[in-house]
Short mmCIF file of C-alpha atoms in Angstrom, two decimals:
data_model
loop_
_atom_site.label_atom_id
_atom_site.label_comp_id
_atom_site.label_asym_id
_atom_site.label_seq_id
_atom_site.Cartn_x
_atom_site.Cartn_y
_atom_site.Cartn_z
CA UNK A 16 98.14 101.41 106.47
CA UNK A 17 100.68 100.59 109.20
CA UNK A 18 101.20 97.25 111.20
CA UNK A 19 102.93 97.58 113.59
CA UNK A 20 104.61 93.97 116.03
CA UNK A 21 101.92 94.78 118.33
CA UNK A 22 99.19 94.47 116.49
CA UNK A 23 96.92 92.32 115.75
CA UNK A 24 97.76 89.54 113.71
CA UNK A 25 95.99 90.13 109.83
CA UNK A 26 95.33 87.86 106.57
CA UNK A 27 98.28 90.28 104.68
CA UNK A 28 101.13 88.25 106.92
CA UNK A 29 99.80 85.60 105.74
CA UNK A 30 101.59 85.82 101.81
CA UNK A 31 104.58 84.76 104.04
CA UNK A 32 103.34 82.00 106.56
CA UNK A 33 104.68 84.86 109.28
CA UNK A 34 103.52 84.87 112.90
CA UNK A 35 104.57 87.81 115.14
CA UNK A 36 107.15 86.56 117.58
CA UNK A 37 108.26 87.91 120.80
CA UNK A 38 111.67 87.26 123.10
CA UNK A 39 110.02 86.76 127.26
CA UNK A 40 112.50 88.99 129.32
CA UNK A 41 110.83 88.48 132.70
CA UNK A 42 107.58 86.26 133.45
CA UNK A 43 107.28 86.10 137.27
CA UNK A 44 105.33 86.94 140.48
CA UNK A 45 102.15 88.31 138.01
CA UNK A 46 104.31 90.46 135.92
CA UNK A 47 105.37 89.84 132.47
CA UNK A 48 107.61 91.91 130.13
CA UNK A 49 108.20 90.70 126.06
CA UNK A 50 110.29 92.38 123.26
CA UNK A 51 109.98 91.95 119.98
CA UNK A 52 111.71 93.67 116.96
CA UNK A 53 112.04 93.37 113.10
CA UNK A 54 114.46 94.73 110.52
CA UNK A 55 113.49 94.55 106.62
CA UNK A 56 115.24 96.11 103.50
CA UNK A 57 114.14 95.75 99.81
CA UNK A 58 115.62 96.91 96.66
CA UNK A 59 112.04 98.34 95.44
CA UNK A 60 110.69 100.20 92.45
CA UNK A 61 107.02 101.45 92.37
CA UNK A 62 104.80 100.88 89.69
CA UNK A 63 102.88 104.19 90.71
CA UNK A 64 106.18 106.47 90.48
CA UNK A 65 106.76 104.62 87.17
CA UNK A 66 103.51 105.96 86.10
CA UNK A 67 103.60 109.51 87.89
CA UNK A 68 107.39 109.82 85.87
CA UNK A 69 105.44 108.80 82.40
CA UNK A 70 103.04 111.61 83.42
CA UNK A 71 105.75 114.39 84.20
CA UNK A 72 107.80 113.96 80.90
CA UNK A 73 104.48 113.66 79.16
CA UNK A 74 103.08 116.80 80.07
CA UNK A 75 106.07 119.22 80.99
CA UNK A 76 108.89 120.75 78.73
CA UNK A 77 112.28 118.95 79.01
CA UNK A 78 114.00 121.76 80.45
CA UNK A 79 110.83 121.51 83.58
CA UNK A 80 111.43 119.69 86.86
CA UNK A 81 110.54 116.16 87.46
CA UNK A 82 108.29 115.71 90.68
CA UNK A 83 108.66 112.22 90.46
CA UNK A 84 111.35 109.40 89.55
CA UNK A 85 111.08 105.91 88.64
CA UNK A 86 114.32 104.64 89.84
CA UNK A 87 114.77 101.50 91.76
CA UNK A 88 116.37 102.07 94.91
CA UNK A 89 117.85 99.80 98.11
CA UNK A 90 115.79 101.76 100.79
CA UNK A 91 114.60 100.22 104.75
CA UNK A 92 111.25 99.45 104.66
CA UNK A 93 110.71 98.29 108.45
CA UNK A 94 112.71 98.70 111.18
CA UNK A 95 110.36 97.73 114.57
CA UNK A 96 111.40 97.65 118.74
CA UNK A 97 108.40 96.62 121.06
CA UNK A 98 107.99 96.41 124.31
CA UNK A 99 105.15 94.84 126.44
CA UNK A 100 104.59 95.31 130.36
CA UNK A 101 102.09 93.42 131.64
CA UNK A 102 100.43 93.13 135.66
CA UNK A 103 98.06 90.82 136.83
CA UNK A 104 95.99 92.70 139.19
CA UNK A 105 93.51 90.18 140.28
CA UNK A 106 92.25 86.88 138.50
CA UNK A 107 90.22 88.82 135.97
CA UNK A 108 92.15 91.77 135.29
CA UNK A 109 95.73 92.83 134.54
CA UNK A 110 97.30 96.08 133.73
CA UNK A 111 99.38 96.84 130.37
CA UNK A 112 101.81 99.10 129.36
CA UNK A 113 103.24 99.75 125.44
CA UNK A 114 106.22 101.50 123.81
CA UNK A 115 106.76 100.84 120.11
CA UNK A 116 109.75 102.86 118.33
CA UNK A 117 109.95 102.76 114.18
CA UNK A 118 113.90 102.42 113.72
CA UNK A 119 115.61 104.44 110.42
CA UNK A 120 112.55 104.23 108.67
CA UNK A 121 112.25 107.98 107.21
CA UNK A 122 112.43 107.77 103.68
CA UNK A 123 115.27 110.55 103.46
CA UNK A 124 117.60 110.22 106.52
CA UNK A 125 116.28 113.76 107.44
CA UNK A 126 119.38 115.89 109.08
CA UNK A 127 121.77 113.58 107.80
CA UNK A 128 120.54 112.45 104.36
CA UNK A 129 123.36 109.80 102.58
CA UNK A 130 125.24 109.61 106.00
CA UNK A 131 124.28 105.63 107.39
CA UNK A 132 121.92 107.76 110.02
CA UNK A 133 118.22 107.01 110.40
CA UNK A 134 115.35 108.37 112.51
CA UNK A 135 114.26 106.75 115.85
CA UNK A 136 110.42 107.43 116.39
CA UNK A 137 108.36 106.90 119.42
CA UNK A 138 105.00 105.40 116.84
CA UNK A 139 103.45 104.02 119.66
CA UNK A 140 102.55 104.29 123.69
CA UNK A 141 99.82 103.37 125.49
CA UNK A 142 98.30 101.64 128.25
CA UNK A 143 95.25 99.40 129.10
CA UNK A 144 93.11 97.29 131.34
CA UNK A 145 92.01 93.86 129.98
CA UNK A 146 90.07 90.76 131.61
CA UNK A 147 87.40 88.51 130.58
CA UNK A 148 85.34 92.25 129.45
CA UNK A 149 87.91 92.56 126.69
CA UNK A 150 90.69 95.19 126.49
CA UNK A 151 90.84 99.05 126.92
CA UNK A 152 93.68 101.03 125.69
CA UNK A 153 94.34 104.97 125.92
CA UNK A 154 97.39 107.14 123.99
CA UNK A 155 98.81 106.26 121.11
CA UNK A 156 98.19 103.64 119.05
CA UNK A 157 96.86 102.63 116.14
CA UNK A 158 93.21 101.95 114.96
CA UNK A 159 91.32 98.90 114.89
CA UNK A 160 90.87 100.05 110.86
CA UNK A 161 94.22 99.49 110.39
CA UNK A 162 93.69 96.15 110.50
CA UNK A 163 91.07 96.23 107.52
CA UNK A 164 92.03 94.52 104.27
CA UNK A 165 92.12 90.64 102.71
CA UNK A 166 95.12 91.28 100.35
CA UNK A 167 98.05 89.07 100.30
CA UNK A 168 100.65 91.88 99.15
CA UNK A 169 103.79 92.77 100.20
CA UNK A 170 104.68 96.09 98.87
CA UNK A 171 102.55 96.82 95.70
CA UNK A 172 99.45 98.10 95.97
CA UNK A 173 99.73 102.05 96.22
CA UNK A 174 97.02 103.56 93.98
CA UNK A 175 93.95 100.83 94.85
CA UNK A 176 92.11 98.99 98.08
CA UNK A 177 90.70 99.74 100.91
CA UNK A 178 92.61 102.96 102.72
CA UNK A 179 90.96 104.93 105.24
CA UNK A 180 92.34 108.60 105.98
CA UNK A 181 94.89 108.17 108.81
CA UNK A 182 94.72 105.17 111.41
CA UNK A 183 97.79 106.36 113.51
CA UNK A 184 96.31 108.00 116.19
CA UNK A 185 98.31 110.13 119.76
CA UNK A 186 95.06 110.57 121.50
CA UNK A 187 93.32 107.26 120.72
CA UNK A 188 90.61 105.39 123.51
CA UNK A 189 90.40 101.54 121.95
CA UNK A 190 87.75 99.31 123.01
CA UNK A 191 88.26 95.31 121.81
CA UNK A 192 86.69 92.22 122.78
CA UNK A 193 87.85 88.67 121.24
CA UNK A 194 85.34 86.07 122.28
CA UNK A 195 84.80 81.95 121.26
CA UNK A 196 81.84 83.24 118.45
CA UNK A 197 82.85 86.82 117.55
CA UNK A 198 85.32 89.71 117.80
CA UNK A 199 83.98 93.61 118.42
CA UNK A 200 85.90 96.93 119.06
CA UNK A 201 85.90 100.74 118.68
CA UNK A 202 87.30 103.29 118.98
CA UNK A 203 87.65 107.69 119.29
CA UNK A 204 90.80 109.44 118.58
CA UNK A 205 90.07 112.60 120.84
CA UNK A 206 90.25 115.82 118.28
CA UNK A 207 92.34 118.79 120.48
CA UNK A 208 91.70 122.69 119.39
CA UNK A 209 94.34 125.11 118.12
CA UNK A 210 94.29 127.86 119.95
CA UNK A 211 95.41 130.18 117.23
CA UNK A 212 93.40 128.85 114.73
CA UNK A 213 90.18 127.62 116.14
CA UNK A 214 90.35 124.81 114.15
CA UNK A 215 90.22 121.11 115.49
CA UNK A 216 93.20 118.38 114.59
CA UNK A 217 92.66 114.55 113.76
CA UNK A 218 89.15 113.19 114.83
CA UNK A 219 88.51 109.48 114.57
CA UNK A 220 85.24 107.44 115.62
CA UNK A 221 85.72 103.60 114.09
CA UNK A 222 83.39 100.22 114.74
CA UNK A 223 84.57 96.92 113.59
CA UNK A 224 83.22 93.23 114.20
CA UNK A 225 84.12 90.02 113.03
CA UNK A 226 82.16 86.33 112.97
CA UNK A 227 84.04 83.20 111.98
CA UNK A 228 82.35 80.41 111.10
CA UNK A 229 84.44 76.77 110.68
CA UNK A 230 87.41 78.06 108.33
CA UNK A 231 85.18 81.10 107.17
CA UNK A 232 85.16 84.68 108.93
CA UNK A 233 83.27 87.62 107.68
CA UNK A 234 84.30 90.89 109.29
CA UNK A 235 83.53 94.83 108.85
CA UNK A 236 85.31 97.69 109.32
CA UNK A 237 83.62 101.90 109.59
CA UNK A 238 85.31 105.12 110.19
CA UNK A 239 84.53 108.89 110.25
CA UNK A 240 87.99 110.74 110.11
CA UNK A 241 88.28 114.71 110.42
CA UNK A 242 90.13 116.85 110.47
CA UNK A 243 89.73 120.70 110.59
CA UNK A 244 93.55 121.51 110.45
CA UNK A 245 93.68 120.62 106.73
CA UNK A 246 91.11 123.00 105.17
CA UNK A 247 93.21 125.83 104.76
CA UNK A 248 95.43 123.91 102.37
CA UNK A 249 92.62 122.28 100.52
CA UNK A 250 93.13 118.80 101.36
CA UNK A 251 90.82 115.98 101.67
CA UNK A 252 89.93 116.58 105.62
CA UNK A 253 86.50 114.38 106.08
CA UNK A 254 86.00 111.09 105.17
CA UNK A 255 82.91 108.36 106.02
CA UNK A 256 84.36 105.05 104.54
CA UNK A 257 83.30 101.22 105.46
CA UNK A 258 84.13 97.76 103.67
CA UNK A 259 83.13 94.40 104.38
CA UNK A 260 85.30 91.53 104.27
CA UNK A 261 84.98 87.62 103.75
CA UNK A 262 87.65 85.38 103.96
CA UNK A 263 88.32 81.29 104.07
CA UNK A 264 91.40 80.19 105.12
CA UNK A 265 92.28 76.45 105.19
CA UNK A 266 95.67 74.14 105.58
CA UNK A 267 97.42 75.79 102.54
CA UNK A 268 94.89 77.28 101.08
CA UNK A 269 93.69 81.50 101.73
CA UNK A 270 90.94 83.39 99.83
CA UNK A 271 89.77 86.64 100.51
CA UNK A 272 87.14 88.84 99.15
CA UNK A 273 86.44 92.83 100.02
CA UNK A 274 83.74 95.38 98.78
CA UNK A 275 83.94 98.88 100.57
CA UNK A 276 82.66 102.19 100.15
CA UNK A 277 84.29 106.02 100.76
CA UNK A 278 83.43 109.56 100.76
CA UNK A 279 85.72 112.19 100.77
CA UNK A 280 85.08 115.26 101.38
CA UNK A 281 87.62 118.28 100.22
CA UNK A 282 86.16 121.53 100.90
CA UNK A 283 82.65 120.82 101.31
CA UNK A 284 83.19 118.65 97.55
CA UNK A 285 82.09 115.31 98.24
CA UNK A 286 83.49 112.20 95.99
CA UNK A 287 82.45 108.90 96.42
CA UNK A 288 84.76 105.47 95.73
CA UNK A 289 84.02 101.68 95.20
CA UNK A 290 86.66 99.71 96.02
CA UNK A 291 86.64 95.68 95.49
CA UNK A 292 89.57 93.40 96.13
CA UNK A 293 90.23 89.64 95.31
CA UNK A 294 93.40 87.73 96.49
CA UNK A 295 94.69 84.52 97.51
CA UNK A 296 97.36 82.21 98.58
CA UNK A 297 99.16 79.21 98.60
CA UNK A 298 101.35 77.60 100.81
CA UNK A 299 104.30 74.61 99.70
CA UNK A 300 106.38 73.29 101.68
CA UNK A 301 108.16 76.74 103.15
CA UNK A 302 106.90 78.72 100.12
CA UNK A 303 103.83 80.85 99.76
CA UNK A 304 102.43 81.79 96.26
CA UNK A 305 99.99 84.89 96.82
CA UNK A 306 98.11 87.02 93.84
CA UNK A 307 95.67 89.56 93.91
CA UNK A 308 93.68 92.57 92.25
CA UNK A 309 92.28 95.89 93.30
CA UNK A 310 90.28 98.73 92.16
CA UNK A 311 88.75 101.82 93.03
CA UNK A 312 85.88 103.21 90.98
CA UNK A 313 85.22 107.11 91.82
CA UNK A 314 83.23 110.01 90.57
CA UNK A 315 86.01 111.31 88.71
CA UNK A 316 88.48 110.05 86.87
CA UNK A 317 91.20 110.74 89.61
CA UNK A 318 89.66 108.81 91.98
CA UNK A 319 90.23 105.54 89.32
CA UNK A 320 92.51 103.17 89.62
CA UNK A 321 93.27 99.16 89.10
CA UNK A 322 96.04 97.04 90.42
CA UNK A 323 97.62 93.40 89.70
CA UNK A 324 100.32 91.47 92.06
CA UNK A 325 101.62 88.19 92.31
CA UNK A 326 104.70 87.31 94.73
CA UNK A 327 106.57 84.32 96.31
CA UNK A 328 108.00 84.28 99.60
CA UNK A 329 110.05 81.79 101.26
CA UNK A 330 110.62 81.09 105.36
CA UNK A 331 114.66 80.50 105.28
CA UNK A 332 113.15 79.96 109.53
CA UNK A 333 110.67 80.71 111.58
CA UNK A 334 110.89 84.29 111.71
CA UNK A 335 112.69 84.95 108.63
CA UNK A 336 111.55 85.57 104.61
CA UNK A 337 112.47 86.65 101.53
CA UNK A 338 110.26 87.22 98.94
CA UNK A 339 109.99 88.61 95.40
CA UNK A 340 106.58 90.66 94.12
CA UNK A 341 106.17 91.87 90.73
CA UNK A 342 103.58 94.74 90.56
CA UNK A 343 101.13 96.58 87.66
CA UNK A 344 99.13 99.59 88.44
CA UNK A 345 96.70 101.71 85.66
CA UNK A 346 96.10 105.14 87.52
CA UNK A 347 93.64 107.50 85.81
CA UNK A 348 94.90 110.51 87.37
CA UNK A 349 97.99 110.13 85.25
CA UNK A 350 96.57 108.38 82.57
CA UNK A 351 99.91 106.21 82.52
CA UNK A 352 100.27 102.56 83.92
CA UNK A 353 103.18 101.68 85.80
CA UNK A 354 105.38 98.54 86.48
CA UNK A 355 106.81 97.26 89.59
CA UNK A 356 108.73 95.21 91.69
CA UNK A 357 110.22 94.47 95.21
CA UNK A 358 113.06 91.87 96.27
CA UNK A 359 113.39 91.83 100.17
CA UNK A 360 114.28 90.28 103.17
CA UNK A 361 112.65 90.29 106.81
CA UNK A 362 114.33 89.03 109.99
CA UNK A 363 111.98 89.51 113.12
CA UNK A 364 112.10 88.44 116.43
#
């Protein structure tokens, strides 16, 4: 699932003692306007291509084609520019305004692949009301489920945890309210008609709360995600999927804990999935020591899958890590495991 700089801060960022940071670039007379950007590049190898590359040359001929590779590679992993506009229209309510652009982040340099060219993508723009009532949002954005998760990783954790369908919505209405004793928000991605094909695009309803309690919080996450456009190719295009969370952080010291449930549905074929997660963290000095474990436990085979990480990240400053993560994954659906690991570096602003 995607973070984006605008988001909502989650327990993930917190394997590298990160807060989101912004530059002010004009705070007067009720307005205020705020940047904030981040560039990160790893030299990465995934332990599910590892497996998917056992699979290939397992099963096919040597003279067949590979679908997959297991070679480490230096690729960009984020590349973020935000920008915040903010009114005050009265005491109690101001205005907002978004634009969010994802900078050289397509895996393949499409149109000019090997060249030093990347993609520049308008991911998100929206804008809002807020006040004491909470805060309204409407275009696009991403979901409040996006958010969902208590894992500490970095990079690797493909095949297990929580996932819901899609959570990067272009016709998204967000509802969220952050008071002293709870947190509550949803949210409807509004599903447009093809006129050709009579068949609906991306539909979204989500509900999510949250209660802390002294350094505990338990929170909860639901979505129904459809999407008619994908039946004609046979892809999963339903899904009903919910977790609950619990997490206690403390000084140093971060523990999380997830169970959720997920149906999906391909072609009126439902499957069900458990997923739990453990993971924690540690915090020294300017290093944080995070480890964790994940698995999904479906009505078929390919639905099963476990995962193991541990990493290390260190703030060289505020707003700048590097880290290290070392990987394992067992995926059923190959019937392979796979090893991997990530050395990167993320300067943010």
């Amino acid at each position: 699932m995607k973070k984006t700089l605008l988001a909502l801060t989650v327990p993930a960022l917190l394997v590298a003692g990160s807060a989101s940071a912004a530059v002010s670039l004009y705070d007067q007379d009720g307005t205020q306007v705020t940047m904030s950007g981040a560039a990160e590049v790893q030299y990465y190898r995934s332990a599910k291509a590892e497996a998917e590359y056992k699979y290939d040359n397992r099963v096919n001929t040597p003279a067949a084609k590979r679908t997959a590779t297991d070679d480490a590679s230096l690729r960009i992993d984020d590349g973020d520019l935000a920008l915040r506009i903010q009114h005050q229209v009265s005491a109690d309510l101001y205005a907002l305004g978004a634009i969010e652009l994802a900078i050289g982040e397509s895996k393949d340099n499409a149109g000019t692949k090997g060249s030093s060219a990347g993609d520049v993508t308008n991911d998100g723009l929206y804008v809002g009301l807020g006040g004491n009532f909470g805060e309204i949002t409407f275009g696009r954005q991403l979901a409040i489920i996006d958010d969902a998760g208590v894992g500490v990783d970095i990079e690797l954790k493909d095949s297990a945890g929580v996932g819901y369908e899609d959570t990067d919505m272009d016709q998204y209405i967000k509802y969220r309210f952050n008071g002293e004793k709870f947190w509550a928000g949803a949210g409807y991605n509004i599903a447009q008609e093809d006129a050709t094909t009579g068949t609906k695009g991306e539909e979204l309803l989500e509900i999510a709360a949250g209660v802390p309690f002294g350094d505990f919080e338990a929170r909860g996450y639901y979505g129904a995600f459809e999407n008619e456009s994908l039946k004609a190719a046979g892809k999963t295009h339903e899904q009903k999927a919910w977790d609950l969370e619990f997490v206690y952080a403390a000084g140093p010291i971060y523990v999380g804990a997830l169970y959720g449930q997920k149906t999906n549905t391909v072609n009126s074929v439902d499957s069900d999935v458990k997923t739990w997660e453990l993971a924690g963290s540690y915090t020294l000095d300017k290093n944080t020591f995070g480890l964790g474990y994940a698995q999904n436990s479906g009505d078929a085979n390919a639905d099963d899958a476990t995962n193991f990480y541990a990493n290390v990240a260190h703030q060289l400053t505020a707003n700048t890590r590097a880290y290290v993560e070392l990987g394992y994954e067992d995926i059923k659906k190959f019937d392979e495991k796979g090893f991997g690991y990530v050395v990167g570096m993320e300067v943010k602003f």
